[in-house]
XYZ file of C-alpha atoms in Angstrom:
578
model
C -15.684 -19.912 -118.458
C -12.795 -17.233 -117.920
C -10.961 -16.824 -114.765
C -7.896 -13.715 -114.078
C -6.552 -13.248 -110.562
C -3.384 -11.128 -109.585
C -1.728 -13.094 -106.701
C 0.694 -9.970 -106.156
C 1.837 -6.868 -108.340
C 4.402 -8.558 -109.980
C 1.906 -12.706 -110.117
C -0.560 -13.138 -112.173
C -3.051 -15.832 -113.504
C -4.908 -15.779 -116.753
C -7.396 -18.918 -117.826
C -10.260 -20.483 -119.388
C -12.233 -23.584 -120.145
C -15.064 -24.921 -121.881
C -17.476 -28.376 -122.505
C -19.361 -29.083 -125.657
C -21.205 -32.098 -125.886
C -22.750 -32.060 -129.648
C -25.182 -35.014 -130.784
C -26.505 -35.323 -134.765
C -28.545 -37.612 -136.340
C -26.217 -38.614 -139.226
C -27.146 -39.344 -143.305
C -24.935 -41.143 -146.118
C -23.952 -37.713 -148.116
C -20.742 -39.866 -149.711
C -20.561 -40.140 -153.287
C -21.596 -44.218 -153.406
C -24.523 -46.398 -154.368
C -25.856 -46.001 -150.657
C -25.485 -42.153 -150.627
C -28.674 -40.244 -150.562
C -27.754 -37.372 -152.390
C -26.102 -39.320 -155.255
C -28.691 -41.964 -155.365
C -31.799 -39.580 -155.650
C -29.909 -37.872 -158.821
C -28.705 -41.522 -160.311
C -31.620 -43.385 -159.849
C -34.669 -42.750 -162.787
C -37.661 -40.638 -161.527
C -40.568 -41.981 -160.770
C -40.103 -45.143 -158.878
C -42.544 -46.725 -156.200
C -40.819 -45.393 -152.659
C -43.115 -47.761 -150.946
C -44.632 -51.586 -151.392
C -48.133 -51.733 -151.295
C -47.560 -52.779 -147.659
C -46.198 -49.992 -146.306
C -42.188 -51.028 -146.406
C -39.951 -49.668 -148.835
C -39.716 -50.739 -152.392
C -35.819 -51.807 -153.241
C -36.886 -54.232 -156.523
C -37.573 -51.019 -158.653
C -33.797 -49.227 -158.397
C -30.719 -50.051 -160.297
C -28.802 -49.703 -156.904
C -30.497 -48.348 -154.058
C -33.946 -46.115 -152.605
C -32.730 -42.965 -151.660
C -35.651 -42.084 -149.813
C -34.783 -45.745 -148.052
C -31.615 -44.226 -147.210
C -32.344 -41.538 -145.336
C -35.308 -42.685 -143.279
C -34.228 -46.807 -142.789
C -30.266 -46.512 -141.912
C -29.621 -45.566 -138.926
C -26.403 -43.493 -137.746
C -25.632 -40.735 -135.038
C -23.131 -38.939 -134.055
C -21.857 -37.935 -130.244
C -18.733 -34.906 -129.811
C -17.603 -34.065 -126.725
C -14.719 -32.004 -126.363
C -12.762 -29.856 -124.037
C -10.651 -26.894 -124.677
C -8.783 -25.792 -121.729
C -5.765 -22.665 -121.265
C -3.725 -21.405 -118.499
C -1.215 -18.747 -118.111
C 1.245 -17.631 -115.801
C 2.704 -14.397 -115.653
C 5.832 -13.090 -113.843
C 7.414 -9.917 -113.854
C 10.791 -10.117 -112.730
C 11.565 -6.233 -113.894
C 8.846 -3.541 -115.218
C 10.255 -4.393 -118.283
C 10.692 -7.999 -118.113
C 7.941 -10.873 -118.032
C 8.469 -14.326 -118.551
C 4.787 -16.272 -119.679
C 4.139 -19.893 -118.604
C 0.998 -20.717 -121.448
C -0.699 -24.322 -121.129
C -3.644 -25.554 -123.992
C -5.370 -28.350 -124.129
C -7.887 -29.602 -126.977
C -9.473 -33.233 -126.120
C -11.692 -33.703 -128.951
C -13.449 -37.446 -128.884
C -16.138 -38.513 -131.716
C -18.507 -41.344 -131.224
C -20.227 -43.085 -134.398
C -22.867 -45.937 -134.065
C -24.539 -47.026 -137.577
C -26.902 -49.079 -138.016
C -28.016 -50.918 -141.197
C -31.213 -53.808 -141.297
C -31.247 -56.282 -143.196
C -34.363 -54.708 -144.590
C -32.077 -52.486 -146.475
C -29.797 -52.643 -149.875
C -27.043 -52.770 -147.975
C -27.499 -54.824 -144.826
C -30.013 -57.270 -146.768
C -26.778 -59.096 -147.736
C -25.642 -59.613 -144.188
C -28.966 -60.065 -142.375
C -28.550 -56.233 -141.304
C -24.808 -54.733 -139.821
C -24.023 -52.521 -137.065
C -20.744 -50.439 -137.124
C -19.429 -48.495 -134.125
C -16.766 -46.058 -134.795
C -14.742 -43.899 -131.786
C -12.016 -41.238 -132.669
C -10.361 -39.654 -130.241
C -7.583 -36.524 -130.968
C -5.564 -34.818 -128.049
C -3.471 -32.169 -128.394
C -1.464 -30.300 -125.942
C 0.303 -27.028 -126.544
C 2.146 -24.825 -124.335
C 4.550 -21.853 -124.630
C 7.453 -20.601 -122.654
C 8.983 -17.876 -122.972
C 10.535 -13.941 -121.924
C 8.885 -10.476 -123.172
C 10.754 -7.639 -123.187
C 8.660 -3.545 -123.293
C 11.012 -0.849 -122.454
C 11.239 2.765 -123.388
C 14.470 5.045 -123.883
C 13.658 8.716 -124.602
C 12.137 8.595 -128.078
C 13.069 5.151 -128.634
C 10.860 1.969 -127.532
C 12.038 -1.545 -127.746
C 10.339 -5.270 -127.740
C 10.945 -8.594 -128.075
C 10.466 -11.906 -127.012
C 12.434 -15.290 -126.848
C 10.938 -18.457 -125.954
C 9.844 -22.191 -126.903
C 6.800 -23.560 -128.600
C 5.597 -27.055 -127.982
C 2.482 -28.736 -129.627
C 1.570 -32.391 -129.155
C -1.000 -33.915 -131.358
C -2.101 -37.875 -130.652
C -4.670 -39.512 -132.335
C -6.922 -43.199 -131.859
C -9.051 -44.502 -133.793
C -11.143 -47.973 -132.984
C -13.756 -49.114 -135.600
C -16.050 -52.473 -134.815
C -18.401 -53.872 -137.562
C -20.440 -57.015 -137.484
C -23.355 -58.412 -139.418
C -25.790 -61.006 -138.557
C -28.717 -59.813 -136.371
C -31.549 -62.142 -134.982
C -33.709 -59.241 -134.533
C -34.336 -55.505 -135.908
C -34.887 -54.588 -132.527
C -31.042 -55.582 -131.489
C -28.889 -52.905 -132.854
C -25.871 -52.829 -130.315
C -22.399 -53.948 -132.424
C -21.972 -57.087 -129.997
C -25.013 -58.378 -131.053
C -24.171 -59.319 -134.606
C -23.066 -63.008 -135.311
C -20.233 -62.341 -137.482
C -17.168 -60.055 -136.940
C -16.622 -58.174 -140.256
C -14.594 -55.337 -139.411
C -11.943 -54.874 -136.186
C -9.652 -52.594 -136.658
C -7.515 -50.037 -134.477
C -4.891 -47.597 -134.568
C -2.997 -44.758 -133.447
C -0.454 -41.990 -134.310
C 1.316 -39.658 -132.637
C 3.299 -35.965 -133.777
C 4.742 -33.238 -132.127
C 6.318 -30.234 -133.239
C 8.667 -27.982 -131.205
C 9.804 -24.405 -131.870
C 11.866 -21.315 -130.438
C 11.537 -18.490 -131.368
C 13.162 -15.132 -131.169
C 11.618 -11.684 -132.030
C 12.898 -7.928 -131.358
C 11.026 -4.824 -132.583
C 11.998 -1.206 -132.311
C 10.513 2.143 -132.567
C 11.869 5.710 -133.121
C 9.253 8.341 -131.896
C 6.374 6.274 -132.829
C 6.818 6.891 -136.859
C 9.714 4.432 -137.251
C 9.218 0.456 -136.934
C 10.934 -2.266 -137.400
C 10.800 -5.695 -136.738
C 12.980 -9.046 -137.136
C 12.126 -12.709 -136.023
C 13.216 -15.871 -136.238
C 11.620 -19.351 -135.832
C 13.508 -22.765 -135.886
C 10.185 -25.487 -135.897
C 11.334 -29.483 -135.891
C 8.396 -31.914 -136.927
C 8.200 -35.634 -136.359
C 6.452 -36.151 -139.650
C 9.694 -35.669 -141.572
C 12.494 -37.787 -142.031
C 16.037 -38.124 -139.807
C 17.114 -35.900 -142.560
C 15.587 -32.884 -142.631
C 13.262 -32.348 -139.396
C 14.071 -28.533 -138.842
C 13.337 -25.783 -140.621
C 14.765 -22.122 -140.147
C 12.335 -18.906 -141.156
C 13.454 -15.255 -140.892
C 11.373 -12.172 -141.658
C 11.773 -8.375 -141.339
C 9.270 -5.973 -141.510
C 9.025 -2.122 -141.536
C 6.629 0.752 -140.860
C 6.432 4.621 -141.560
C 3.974 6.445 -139.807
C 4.395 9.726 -142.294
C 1.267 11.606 -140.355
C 3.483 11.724 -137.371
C 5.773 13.939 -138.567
C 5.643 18.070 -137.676
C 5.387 19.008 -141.026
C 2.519 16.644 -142.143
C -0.550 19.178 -141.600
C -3.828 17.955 -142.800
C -7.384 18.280 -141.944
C -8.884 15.656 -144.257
C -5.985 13.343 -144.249
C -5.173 12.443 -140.477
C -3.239 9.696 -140.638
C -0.676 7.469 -143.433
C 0.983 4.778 -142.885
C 3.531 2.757 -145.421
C 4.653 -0.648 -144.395
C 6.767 -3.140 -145.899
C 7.687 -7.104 -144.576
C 9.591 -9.737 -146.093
C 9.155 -13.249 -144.598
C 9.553 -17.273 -145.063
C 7.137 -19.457 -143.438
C 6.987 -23.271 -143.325
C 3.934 -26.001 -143.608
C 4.337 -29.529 -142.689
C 0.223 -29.993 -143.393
C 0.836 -31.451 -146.537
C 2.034 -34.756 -145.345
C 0.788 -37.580 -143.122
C 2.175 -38.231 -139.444
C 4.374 -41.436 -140.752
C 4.762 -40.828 -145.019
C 8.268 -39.854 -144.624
C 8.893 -43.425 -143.479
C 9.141 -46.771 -144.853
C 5.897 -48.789 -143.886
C 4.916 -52.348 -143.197
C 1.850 -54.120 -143.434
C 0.007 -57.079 -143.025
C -0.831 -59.098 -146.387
C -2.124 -62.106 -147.817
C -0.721 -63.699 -150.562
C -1.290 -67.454 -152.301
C -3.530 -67.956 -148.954
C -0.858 -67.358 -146.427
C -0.557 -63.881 -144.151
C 2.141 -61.860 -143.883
C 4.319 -58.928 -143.571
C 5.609 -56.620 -146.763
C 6.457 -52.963 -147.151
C 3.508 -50.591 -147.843
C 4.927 -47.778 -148.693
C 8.395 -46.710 -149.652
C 9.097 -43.465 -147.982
C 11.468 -40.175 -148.117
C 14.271 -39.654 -145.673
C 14.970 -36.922 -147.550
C 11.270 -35.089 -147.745
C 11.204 -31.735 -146.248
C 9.739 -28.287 -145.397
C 7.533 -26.884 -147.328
C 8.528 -22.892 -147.709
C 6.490 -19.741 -148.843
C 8.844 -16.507 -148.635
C 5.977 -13.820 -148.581
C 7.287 -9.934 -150.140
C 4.152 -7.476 -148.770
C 4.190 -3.988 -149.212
C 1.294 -1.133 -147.905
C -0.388 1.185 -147.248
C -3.235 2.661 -144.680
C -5.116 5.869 -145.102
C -7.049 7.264 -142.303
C -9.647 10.353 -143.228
C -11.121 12.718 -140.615
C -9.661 11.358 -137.585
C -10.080 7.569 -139.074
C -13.757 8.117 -139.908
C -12.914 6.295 -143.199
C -10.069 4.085 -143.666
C -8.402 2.816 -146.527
C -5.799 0.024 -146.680
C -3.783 -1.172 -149.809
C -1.488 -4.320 -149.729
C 0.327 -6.293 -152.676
C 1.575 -9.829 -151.765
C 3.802 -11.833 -153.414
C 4.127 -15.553 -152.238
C 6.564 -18.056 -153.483
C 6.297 -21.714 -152.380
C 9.248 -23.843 -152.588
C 9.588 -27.792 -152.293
C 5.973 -28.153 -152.753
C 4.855 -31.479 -150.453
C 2.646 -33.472 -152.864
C 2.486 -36.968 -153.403
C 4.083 -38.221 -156.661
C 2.365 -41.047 -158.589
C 4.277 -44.273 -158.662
C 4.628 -46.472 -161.848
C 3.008 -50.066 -160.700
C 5.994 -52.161 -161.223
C 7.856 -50.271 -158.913
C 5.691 -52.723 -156.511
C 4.495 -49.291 -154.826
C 2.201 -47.943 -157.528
C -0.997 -49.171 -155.443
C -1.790 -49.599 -151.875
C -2.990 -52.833 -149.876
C -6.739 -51.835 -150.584
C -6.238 -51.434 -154.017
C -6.127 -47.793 -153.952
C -3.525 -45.147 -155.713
C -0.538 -44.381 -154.209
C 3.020 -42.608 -154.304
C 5.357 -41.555 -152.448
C 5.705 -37.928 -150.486
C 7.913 -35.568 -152.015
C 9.135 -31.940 -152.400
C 8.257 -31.350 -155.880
C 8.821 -27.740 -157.762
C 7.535 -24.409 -157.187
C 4.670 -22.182 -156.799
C 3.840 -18.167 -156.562
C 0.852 -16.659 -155.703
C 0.030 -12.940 -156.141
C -2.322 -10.428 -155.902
C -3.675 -7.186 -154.639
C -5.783 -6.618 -151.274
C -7.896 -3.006 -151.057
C -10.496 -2.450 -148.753
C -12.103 0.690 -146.826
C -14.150 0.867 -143.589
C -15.974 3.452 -142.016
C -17.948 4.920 -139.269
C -20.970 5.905 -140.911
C -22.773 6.771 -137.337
C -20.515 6.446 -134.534
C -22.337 8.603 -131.688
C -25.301 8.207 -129.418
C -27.336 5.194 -128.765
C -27.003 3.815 -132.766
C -23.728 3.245 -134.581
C -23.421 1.909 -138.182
C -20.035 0.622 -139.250
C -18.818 -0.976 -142.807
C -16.251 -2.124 -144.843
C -15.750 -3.287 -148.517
C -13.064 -5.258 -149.936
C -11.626 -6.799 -152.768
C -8.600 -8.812 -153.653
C -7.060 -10.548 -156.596
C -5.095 -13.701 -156.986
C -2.811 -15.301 -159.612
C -1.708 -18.362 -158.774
C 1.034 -20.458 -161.060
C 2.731 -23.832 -160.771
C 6.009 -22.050 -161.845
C 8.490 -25.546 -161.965
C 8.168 -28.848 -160.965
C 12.022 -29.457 -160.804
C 12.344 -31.736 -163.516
C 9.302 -34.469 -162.706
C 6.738 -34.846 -165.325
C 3.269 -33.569 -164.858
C 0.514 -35.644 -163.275
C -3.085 -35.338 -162.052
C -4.722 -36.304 -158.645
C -8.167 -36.839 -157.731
C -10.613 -36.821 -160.777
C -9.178 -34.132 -163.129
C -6.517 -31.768 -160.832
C -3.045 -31.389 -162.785
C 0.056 -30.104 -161.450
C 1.707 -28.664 -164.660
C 4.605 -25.970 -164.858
C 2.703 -22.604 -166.589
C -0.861 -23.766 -165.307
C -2.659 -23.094 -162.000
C -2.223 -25.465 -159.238
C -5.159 -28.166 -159.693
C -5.725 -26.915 -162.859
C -8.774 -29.048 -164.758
C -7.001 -31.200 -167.098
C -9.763 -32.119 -169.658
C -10.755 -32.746 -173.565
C -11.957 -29.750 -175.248
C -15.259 -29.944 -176.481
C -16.306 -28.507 -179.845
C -20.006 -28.995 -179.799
C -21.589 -32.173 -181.548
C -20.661 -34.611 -184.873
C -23.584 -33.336 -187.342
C -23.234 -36.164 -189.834
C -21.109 -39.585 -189.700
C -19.177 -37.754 -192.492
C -17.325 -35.629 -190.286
C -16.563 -38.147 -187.645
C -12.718 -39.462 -188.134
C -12.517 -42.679 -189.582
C -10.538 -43.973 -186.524
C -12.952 -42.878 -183.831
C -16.614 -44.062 -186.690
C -14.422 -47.443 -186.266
C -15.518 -47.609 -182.473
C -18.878 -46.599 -183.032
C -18.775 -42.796 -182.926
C -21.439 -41.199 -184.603
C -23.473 -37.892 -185.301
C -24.923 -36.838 -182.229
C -21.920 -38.024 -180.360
C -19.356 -35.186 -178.968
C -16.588 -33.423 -181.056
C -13.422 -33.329 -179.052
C -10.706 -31.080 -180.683
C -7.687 -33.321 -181.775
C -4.868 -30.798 -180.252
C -2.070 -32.645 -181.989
C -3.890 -33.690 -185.271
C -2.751 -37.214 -185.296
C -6.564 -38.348 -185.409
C -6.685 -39.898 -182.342
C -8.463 -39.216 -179.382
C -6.540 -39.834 -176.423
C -4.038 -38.314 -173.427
C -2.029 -36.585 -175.818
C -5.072 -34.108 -176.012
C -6.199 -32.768 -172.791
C -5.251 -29.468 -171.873
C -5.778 -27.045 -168.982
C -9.361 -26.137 -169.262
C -10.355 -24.772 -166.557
C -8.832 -22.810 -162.636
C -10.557 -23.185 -159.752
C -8.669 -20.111 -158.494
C -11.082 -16.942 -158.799
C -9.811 -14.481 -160.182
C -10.915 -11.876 -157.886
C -13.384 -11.523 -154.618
C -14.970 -9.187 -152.433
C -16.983 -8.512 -149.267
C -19.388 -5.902 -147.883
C -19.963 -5.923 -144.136
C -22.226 -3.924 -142.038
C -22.504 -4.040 -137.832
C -25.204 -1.565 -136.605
C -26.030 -1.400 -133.221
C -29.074 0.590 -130.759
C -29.346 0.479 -127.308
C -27.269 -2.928 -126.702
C -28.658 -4.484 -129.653
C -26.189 -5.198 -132.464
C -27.094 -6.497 -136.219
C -24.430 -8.103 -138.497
C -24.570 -8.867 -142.015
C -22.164 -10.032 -145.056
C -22.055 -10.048 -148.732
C -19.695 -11.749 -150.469
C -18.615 -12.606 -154.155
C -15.805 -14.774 -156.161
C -15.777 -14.054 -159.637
C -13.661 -16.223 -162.622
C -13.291 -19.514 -160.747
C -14.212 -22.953 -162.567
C -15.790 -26.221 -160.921
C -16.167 -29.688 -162.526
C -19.516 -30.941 -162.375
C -18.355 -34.914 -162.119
C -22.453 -35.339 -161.720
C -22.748 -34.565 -165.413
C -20.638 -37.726 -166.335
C -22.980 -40.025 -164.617
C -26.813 -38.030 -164.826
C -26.034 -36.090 -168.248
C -26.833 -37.331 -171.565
C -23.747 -38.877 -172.015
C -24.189 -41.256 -169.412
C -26.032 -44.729 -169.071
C -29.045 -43.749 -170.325
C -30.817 -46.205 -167.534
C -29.299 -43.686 -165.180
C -31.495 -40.840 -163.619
C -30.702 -37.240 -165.530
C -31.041 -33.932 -164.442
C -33.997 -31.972 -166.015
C -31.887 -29.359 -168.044
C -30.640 -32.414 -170.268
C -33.473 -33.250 -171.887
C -33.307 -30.926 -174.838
C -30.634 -33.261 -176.933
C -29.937 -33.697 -180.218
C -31.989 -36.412 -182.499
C -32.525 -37.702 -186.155
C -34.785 -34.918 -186.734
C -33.002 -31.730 -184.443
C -29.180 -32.173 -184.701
C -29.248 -27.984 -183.737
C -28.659 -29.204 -179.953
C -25.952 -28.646 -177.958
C -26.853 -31.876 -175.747
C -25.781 -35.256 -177.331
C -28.289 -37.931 -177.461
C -28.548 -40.704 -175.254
C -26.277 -44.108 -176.496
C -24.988 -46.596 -174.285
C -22.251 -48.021 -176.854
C -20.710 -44.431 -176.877
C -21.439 -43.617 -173.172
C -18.170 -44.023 -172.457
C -16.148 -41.946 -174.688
C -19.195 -38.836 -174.484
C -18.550 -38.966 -170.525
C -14.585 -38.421 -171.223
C -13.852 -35.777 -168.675
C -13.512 -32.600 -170.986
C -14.760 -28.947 -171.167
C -19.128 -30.152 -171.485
C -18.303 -30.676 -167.657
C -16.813 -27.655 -166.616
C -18.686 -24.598 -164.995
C -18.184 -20.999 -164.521
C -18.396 -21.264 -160.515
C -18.833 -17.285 -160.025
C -21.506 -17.038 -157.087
C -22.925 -14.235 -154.686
């Protein structure tokens, strides 16, 4: 719903709201023993989905029935949210207007899962029920004065004003197991409290800003702004940030002596900027935190994580420079942009050595500490051309193609060492940013022969992978992985079409990326190098043996499963698509 209303000339009110209310019948999709997805690829073909009873057959799977999965556990989903906005406008001259803007977002997500006990995982438990609420506000509102006023040839703009957004966040999870009766699903109903936990965080970030533009017979522009933004997610230290940025324009066709029938209108631009992110850390990481432990049998209190006072803005200073084309009164457009971004004081979380008594978190998991690590640039080039292919009468056909190009390079890293997060991402100075850090893989050992003595000593064997020893010390280990792989494509492009006839409109896309990687982590656990009691994907069936050792898949071996599942180049895929 939309609502504007003019109280006077000089008063007005501009405003809108909507309600979603969004239920969905929810599946496991997570990458665990009780996933469907990853279950129905790990689990061996051919397995009885039901008893001879009608229930579902569990005995026959190394970990769980996927098929069980999907149809048994029970889990849905509720949204409702709110998005509301209100402004106020004032004109106190014709060429003055202050703006009173008011947002709200009230997002709130409702989970209830339910588990039997007639399934692998509530069959421990005698079945478990799990209710899970989130609930995220935000508030945003702006303040501020415009200023549109003409002199003669010369035109003039700005605007000066505050920002405030407000984001708060609950979440309340209850679990317990324990139910007398399938047909008793509700949470309080279990015996046994497994699970009660709560919490809540809170950030806000405030800004003012200040902006002026000016114009010179509508073929001159420039622009200059300035933003100072303070977040609560960084430390005492270093909460504000300042970003500046100028930009200009040339309108050359508006000039008396440019004269030109096919070429109707040019443009040249140029804009030089720095911008800030703060999404790269969590609402409290810059602080120290404490936690609840237990330790020799007795509870208590101990720092969780460490924290940086010091942590601070993440900046990108952004050099563009342009051009637009217009041809036959804009009937086809052309645009060209090249973009230079470079990131400073990177936000990424730095691995921790585990006696600094911070290396791991409460749960067992990784951790680190939040910090403004090196430098980055991205680069590229951005072309793309529209046009009105019909554009009178009752049917209009309009398209565009593009294409753009990106380098992207971890240029320093201010001194820290290099170090990898998630499965096989490295940060490294001279690679791309999450750059696959993997063995290299040189096919297959033919004969024992070939196979080091040092690696035959722990069973490796022909048919077993060939990993290329980068520092010839004949050892395989960390010393020789290497940058395989970018997930960064190398270029992509689009083709859009919008055709309408006689209020009828039809819109369609085609897009491309071309030269990106992807790890296939599925290979390592349903290739041939895996367990071979583990389900494999059809395409790895045609592996080497005694009697064809011309394969390029190794043969199945448990007591070498480990080292042929090493995360290395076999894994990595050219992820071009269209």
């Amino acid at each position: 719903m939309n609502l504007s209303q003019d109280f006077t000339d000089k008063f007005r009110f501009i405003g809108g709201a909507s309600v979603t209310n969004e239920k969905q019948s929810l599946v496991n999709g997570d990458n665990n023993i009780y996933g469907v997805l990853s279950t129905g690829i790990l689990e061996s073909p051919g397995n009885n989905i039901y008893n001879p009873d009608g229930t579902f057959d569990s005995s026959s799977y190394l970990f769980s029935n996927p098929v069980q999965n999907a149809l048994e556990n029970e889990a849905t989903g509720n949204t409702f949210r709110v998005l509301v906005n209100a402004e106020f406008q004032y004109d106190l001259f014709d060429w003055l207007t202050f703006s009173s803007k008011w947002g709200l977002d009230n997002l709130e997500f409702y989970q209830k899962t339910y588990l039997p006990s007639t399934s692998t995982r509530g069959a421990g438990s005698n079945g478990l029920a799990e209710d899970r609420q989130r609930v995220i506000r935000r508030l945003m509102t702006t303040q501020g004065l415009s200023v549109n006023k003409n002199f003669s040839d010369f035109s003039v703009g700005g605007f000066l004003g505050f920002e405030y957004n407000g984001r708060h966040s609950r979440l309340t999870v209850a679990e317990r197991t324990g139910f007398a009766s399938p047909f008793l699903k509700n949470v309080t109903q279990g015996a046994t409290v497994t699970n009660a936990e709560g919490s809540y965080s809170e950030s806000n970030l405030v800004s003012f800003i200040g902006r002026a533009s000016l114009g010179y017979k509508n073929k001159y522009l420039l622009e200059a702004s300035i933003r100072a933004d303070g977040s609560s997610v960084f430390g005492p230290n270093n909460k504000y940030g300042y970003f500046p940025s100028v930009s200009a324009g040339y309108i050359v066709s508006e000039e008396d002596w440019f004269r030109n029938d096919v070429l109707t209108f040019l443009k040249l631009r140029a804009s030089y900027g720095i911008t800030g992110n703060d999404s790269g850390i969590g609402t409290y990481e810059a602080l120290p935190g404490v936690g609840s432990v237990s330790y020799a049998g007795a509870v208590g209190t101990a720092l969780t994580t460490i924290g940086n006072p010091d942590v601070k803005w993440e900046e990108t200073t952004q050099t563009n420079f342009g051009a637009t084309l217009g041809f036959w009164n804009d009937r086809i457009t052309l645009e060209y942009d090249y973009f230079k971004k470079d990131t400073d004081d990177l936000l990424l979380n730095v691995p921790l050595p585990g006696n600094s008594g911070f290396g791991v978190t409460v749960d067992g998991s990784t951790a680190g500490i939040i910090s403004n690590v090196g430098s980055m640039t991205n680069k590229g080039h951005e072309v793309s051309i529209s046009a009105d292919i019909f554009r009178d009468g009752e049917f209009t056909w309009s398209t565009s193609l593009g294409l753009s190009t990106l380098d992207n390079e971890v240029t320093s890293l201010d001194g820290n060492s290099p170090f990898t997060t998630g499965f096989v991402s490295r940060i490294q100075e001279g690679a791309p940013l999450g750059g696959f850090y993997v063995l290299q893989a040189d096919g297959l050992y033919q004969s024992d022969s070939e196979v080091p003595a040092n690696l035959a000593a722990d069973g490796v064997g022909a048919g077993d992978v060939k990993y290329i020893d980068q520092n010839g010390d004949g050892l395989i280990n960390d010393d020789d992985y290497i940058i395989g792989g970018s997930p960064w494509a190398d270029y992509t492009a689009h083709w859009k079409n919008t055709l309408t006839f006689k209020g009828f409109d039809l819109d369609f896309l085609w897009a491309m990326s071309q030269g990106n990687d992807v790890f296939n982590s599925t290979l390592q656990f349903a290739g041939t190098a895996t367990n071979p009691n583990y389900g494999t994907f059809n395409n790895q069936f045609d592996y080497c043996t005694s009697t064809y050792t011309n394969a390029t898949l190794l043969s199945p071996n448990i007591d070498t499963a480990s080292y042929n599942s090493s995360a290395s180049t076999r894994s990595l895929e050219i992820c071009s698509w269209i």
